[in-house]
C-alpha atoms as a printed R data frame, in Angstrom:
    type eleno elety resid chain resno       x      y       z
1   ATOM     1    CA   MET     A     1  83.783 79.972 129.302
2   ATOM     2    CA   SER     A     2  86.477 82.523 128.558
3   ATOM     3    CA   LEU     A     3  90.126 81.633 128.846
4   ATOM     4    CA   LYS     A     4  90.477 83.934 131.856
5   ATOM     5    CA   ASP     A     5  87.646 82.070 133.622
6   ATOM     6    CA   LYS     A     6  89.215 78.728 132.694
7   ATOM     7    CA   LEU     A     7  92.529 79.829 134.207
8   ATOM     8    CA   MET     A     8  90.750 80.835 137.422
9   ATOM     9    CA   GLU     A     9  88.871 77.533 137.648
10  ATOM    10    CA   ASP     A    10  92.040 75.538 137.015
11  ATOM    11    CA   PHE     A    11  93.889 77.639 139.601
12  ATOM    12    CA   LYS     A    12  91.252 76.785 142.215
13  ATOM    13    CA   GLN     A    13  91.383 73.117 141.247
14  ATOM    14    CA   ALA     A    14  95.195 73.067 141.487
15  ATOM    15    CA   MET     A    15  94.923 74.534 144.997
16  ATOM    16    CA   LYS     A    16  92.434 71.832 145.999
17  ATOM    17    CA   ASP     A    17  94.636 69.123 144.480
18  ATOM    18    CA   ARG     A    18  97.743 70.601 146.124
19  ATOM    19    CA   ASP     A    19  99.416 70.697 142.683
20  ATOM    20    CA   GLU     A    20 102.110 73.284 143.386
21  ATOM    21    CA   ILE     A    21 103.509 73.388 139.841
22  ATOM    22    CA   ALA     A    22 100.122 73.985 138.209
23  ATOM    23    CA   LYS     A    23  99.059 76.446 140.924
24  ATOM    24    CA   ASN     A    24 102.230 78.531 140.688
25  ATOM    25    CA   THR     A    25 102.373 78.455 136.876
26  ATOM    26    CA   ILE     A    26  98.740 79.467 136.453
27  ATOM    27    CA   ASN     A    27  99.144 82.158 139.094
28  ATOM    28    CA   LEU     A    28 102.165 83.624 137.263
29  ATOM    29    CA   ALA     A    29 100.249 83.557 133.970
30  ATOM    30    CA   ARG     A    30  97.261 85.286 135.558
31  ATOM    31    CA   ALA     A    31  99.602 87.909 137.047
32  ATOM    32    CA   ALA     A    32 101.156 88.554 133.607
33  ATOM    33    CA   ILE     A    33  97.681 88.975 132.112
34  ATOM    34    CA   LYS     A    34  96.621 91.341 134.906
35  ATOM    35    CA   GLN     A    35  99.851 93.338 134.556
36  ATOM    36    CA   TYR     A    36  99.247 93.800 130.834
37  ATOM    37    CA   GLU     A    37  95.664 94.893 131.453
38  ATOM    38    CA   VAL     A    38  96.710 97.421 134.092
39  ATOM    39    CA   ASP     A    39  99.607 98.793 132.023
40  ATOM    40    CA   ASN     A    40  97.541 99.182 128.860
41  ATOM    41    CA   ARG     A    41  94.194 99.967 130.504
42  ATOM    42    CA   GLU     A    42  92.322 97.432 128.420
43  ATOM    43    CA   GLU     A    43  90.505 94.171 129.044
44  ATOM    44    CA   LEU     A    44  92.084 91.284 127.122
45  ATOM    45    CA   ASP     A    45  90.011 88.881 125.075
46  ATOM    46    CA   ASP     A    46  90.976 85.235 124.532
47  ATOM    47    CA   ALA     A    47  93.274 86.118 121.603
48  ATOM    48    CA   GLY     A    48  95.196 88.602 123.755
49  ATOM    49    CA   ILE     A    49  95.468 86.102 126.587
50  ATOM    50    CA   ILE     A    50  96.801 83.469 124.176
51  ATOM    51    CA   GLY     A    51  99.482 85.956 123.103
52  ATOM    52    CA   ILE     A    52 100.586 86.458 126.701
53  ATOM    53    CA   LEU     A    53 100.576 82.718 127.386
54  ATOM    54    CA   GLN     A    54 102.712 82.179 124.279
55  ATOM    55    CA   LYS     A    55 105.213 84.737 125.598
56  ATOM    56    CA   GLN     A    56 105.292 82.883 128.915
57  ATOM    57    CA   VAL     A    57 106.023 79.594 127.108
58  ATOM    58    CA   LYS     A    58 108.681 81.270 124.960
59  ATOM    59    CA   MET     A    59 110.423 82.732 128.031
60  ATOM    60    CA   ARG     A    60 110.580 79.301 129.601
61  ATOM    61    CA   ASN     A    61 111.769 77.637 126.387
62  ATOM    62    CA   ASP     A    62 114.542 80.229 126.065
63  ATOM    63    CA   ALA     A    63 115.653 79.548 129.626
64  ATOM    64    CA   LEU     A    64 115.842 75.776 129.030
65  ATOM    65    CA   ALA     A    65 119.051 76.097 126.995
66  ATOM    66    CA   ASP     A    66 120.707 78.128 129.753
67  ATOM    67    CA   PHE     A    67 119.741 75.594 132.403
68  ATOM    68    CA   GLU     A    68 121.041 72.773 130.233
69  ATOM    69    CA   LYS     A    69 124.424 74.505 129.819
70  ATOM    70    CA   ALA     A    70 124.622 75.075 133.555
71  ATOM    71    CA   GLY     A    71 123.688 71.464 134.305
72  ATOM    72    CA   ARG     A    72 120.623 72.486 136.316
73  ATOM    73    CA   THR     A    73 118.457 69.411 135.720
74  ATOM    74    CA   ASP     A    74 116.180 70.406 138.600
75  ATOM    75    CA   MET     A    75 115.317 73.695 136.867
76  ATOM    76    CA   LEU     A    76 115.036 71.945 133.499
77  ATOM    77    CA   ASP     A    77 112.417 69.557 134.837
78  ATOM    78    CA   ALA     A    78 110.524 72.345 136.622
79  ATOM    79    CA   TYR     A    79 110.390 74.559 133.506
80  ATOM    80    CA   LYS     A    80 109.329 71.650 131.303
81  ATOM    81    CA   ALA     A    81 106.471 70.950 133.716
82  ATOM    82    CA   GLU     A    82 105.468 74.635 133.647
83  ATOM    83    CA   ILE     A    83 105.535 74.637 129.833
84  ATOM    84    CA   ALA     A    84 103.261 71.578 129.806
85  ATOM    85    CA   VAL     A    85 100.775 73.363 132.092
86  ATOM    86    CA   LEU     A    86 100.708 76.507 129.921
87  ATOM    87    CA   GLU     A    87 100.434 74.625 126.629
88  ATOM    88    CA   LYS     A    88  97.052 73.224 127.736
89  ATOM    89    CA   TYR     A    89  95.611 76.713 127.186
90  ATOM    90    CA   LEU     A    90  97.169 77.329 123.772
91  ATOM    91    CA   PRO     A    91  95.707 76.274 120.423
92  ATOM    92    CA   GLU     A    92  97.285 73.199 118.887
93  ATOM    93    CA   GLN     A    93 100.452 74.070 116.990
94  ATOM    94    CA   MET     A    94 100.786 73.303 113.290
95  ATOM    95    CA   SER     A    95 103.181 70.601 112.137
96  ATOM    96    CA   PRO     A    96 106.304 71.610 110.154
97  ATOM    97    CA   ASP     A    97 104.771 70.119 106.992
98  ATOM    98    CA   ALA     A    98 101.564 72.106 107.465
99  ATOM    99    CA   ILE     A    99 103.618 75.280 107.951
100 ATOM   100    CA   LYS     A   100 105.552 74.605 104.740
101 ATOM   101    CA   THR     A   101 102.281 74.076 102.857
102 ATOM   102    CA   ALA     A   102 100.860 77.325 104.241
103 ATOM   103    CA   VAL     A   103 104.049 79.213 103.293
104 ATOM   104    CA   ALA     A   104 103.825 77.909  99.727
105 ATOM   105    CA   GLU     A   105 100.127 78.864  99.459
106 ATOM   106    CA   ILE     A   106 100.641 82.367 100.844
107 ATOM   107    CA   ALA     A   107 103.692 82.911  98.609
108 ATOM   108    CA   GLY     A   108 101.551 81.889  95.622
109 ATOM   109    CA   GLU     A   109  98.861 84.393  96.626
110 ATOM   110    CA   LEU     A   110 101.478 87.146  96.896
111 ATOM   111    CA   GLY     A   111 103.238 86.110  93.668
112 ATOM   112    CA   ILE     A   112 106.536 85.357  95.435
113 ATOM   113    CA   ALA     A   113 108.600 82.603  93.831
114 ATOM   114    CA   GLY     A   114 111.875 82.974  95.719
115 ATOM   115    CA   GLY     A   115 114.660 85.338  96.651
116 ATOM   116    CA   LYS     A   116 115.837 86.324 100.111
117 ATOM   117    CA   GLU     A   117 114.796 89.946  99.451
118 ATOM   118    CA   ASN     A   118 111.171 88.790  99.893
119 ATOM   119    CA   MET     A   119 111.809 87.369 103.385
120 ATOM   120    CA   GLY     A   120 110.203 90.256 105.304
121 ATOM   121    CA   LYS     A   121 107.169 90.503 103.045
122 ATOM   122    CA   LEU     A   122 106.478 86.765 103.171
123 ATOM   123    CA   MET     A   123 107.199 86.431 106.915
124 ATOM   124    CA   GLY     A   124 104.752 89.234 107.701
125 ATOM   125    CA   ALA     A   125 101.996 87.667 105.624
126 ATOM   126    CA   VAL     A   126 102.559 84.151 106.978
127 ATOM   127    CA   MET     A   127 102.762 85.243 110.621
128 ATOM   128    CA   GLY     A   128  99.586 87.269 110.153
129 ATOM   129    CA   LYS     A   129  97.691 84.214 108.929
130 ATOM   130    CA   LEU     A   130  99.222 81.650 111.287
131 ATOM   131    CA   LYS     A   131  99.293 83.786 114.447
132 ATOM   132    CA   GLY     A   132  98.877 81.581 117.479
133 ATOM   133    CA   GLN     A   133  98.990 78.398 115.417
134 ATOM   134    CA   ALA     A   134 102.703 78.226 114.636
135 ATOM   135    CA   ASP     A   135 105.952 79.111 116.384
136 ATOM   136    CA   GLY     A   136 107.773 82.073 114.832
137 ATOM   137    CA   ASN     A   137 111.060 80.167 114.595
138 ATOM   138    CA   ALA     A   138 109.387 77.297 112.727
139 ATOM   139    CA   VAL     A   139 107.763 79.781 110.331
140 ATOM   140    CA   ARG     A   140 111.083 81.567 109.773
141 ATOM   141    CA   GLN     A   141 112.754 78.273 108.962
142 ATOM   142    CA   ALA     A   142 109.989 77.272 106.526
143 ATOM   143    CA   VAL     A   143 110.090 80.682 104.799
144 ATOM   144    CA   SER     A   144 113.906 80.520 104.526
145 ATOM   145    CA   GLU     A   145 113.718 77.064 102.967
146 ATOM   146    CA   PHE     A   146 111.009 78.207 100.552
147 ATOM   147    CA   LEU     A   147 112.931 81.307  99.467
148 ATOM   148    CA   GLY     A   148 116.353 79.664  99.500
């Protein structure tokens, strides 16, 4: 079953269960996927859908800090629930230790021992290998620590 089919099935189930948070979150994700497909005139595969879902999670995570500053606990709770719904469709994220190990291995393959001037080269290689498995901010932190 493709990820798009899984989203549709879960959307139907959320409607039957009267789970408003899951229904609305999945519907927004499906709309974002459809919008991308219409704009770019291409059918997304599971990897493309995962990319869009990751953007949806990132948007919500970015908004959490703003809601916290504003004291909007109602919005904080709602966005955290939406993030939990979306994360069910994403591959499991790597731990910080696993990211550090991967950074060290990739740096060894590229012959990079240190130096901040290698940040872009190493980040590009690591993000290429860990795409979808690790958060960009966590990778950036691991690369900075390795090079620093």
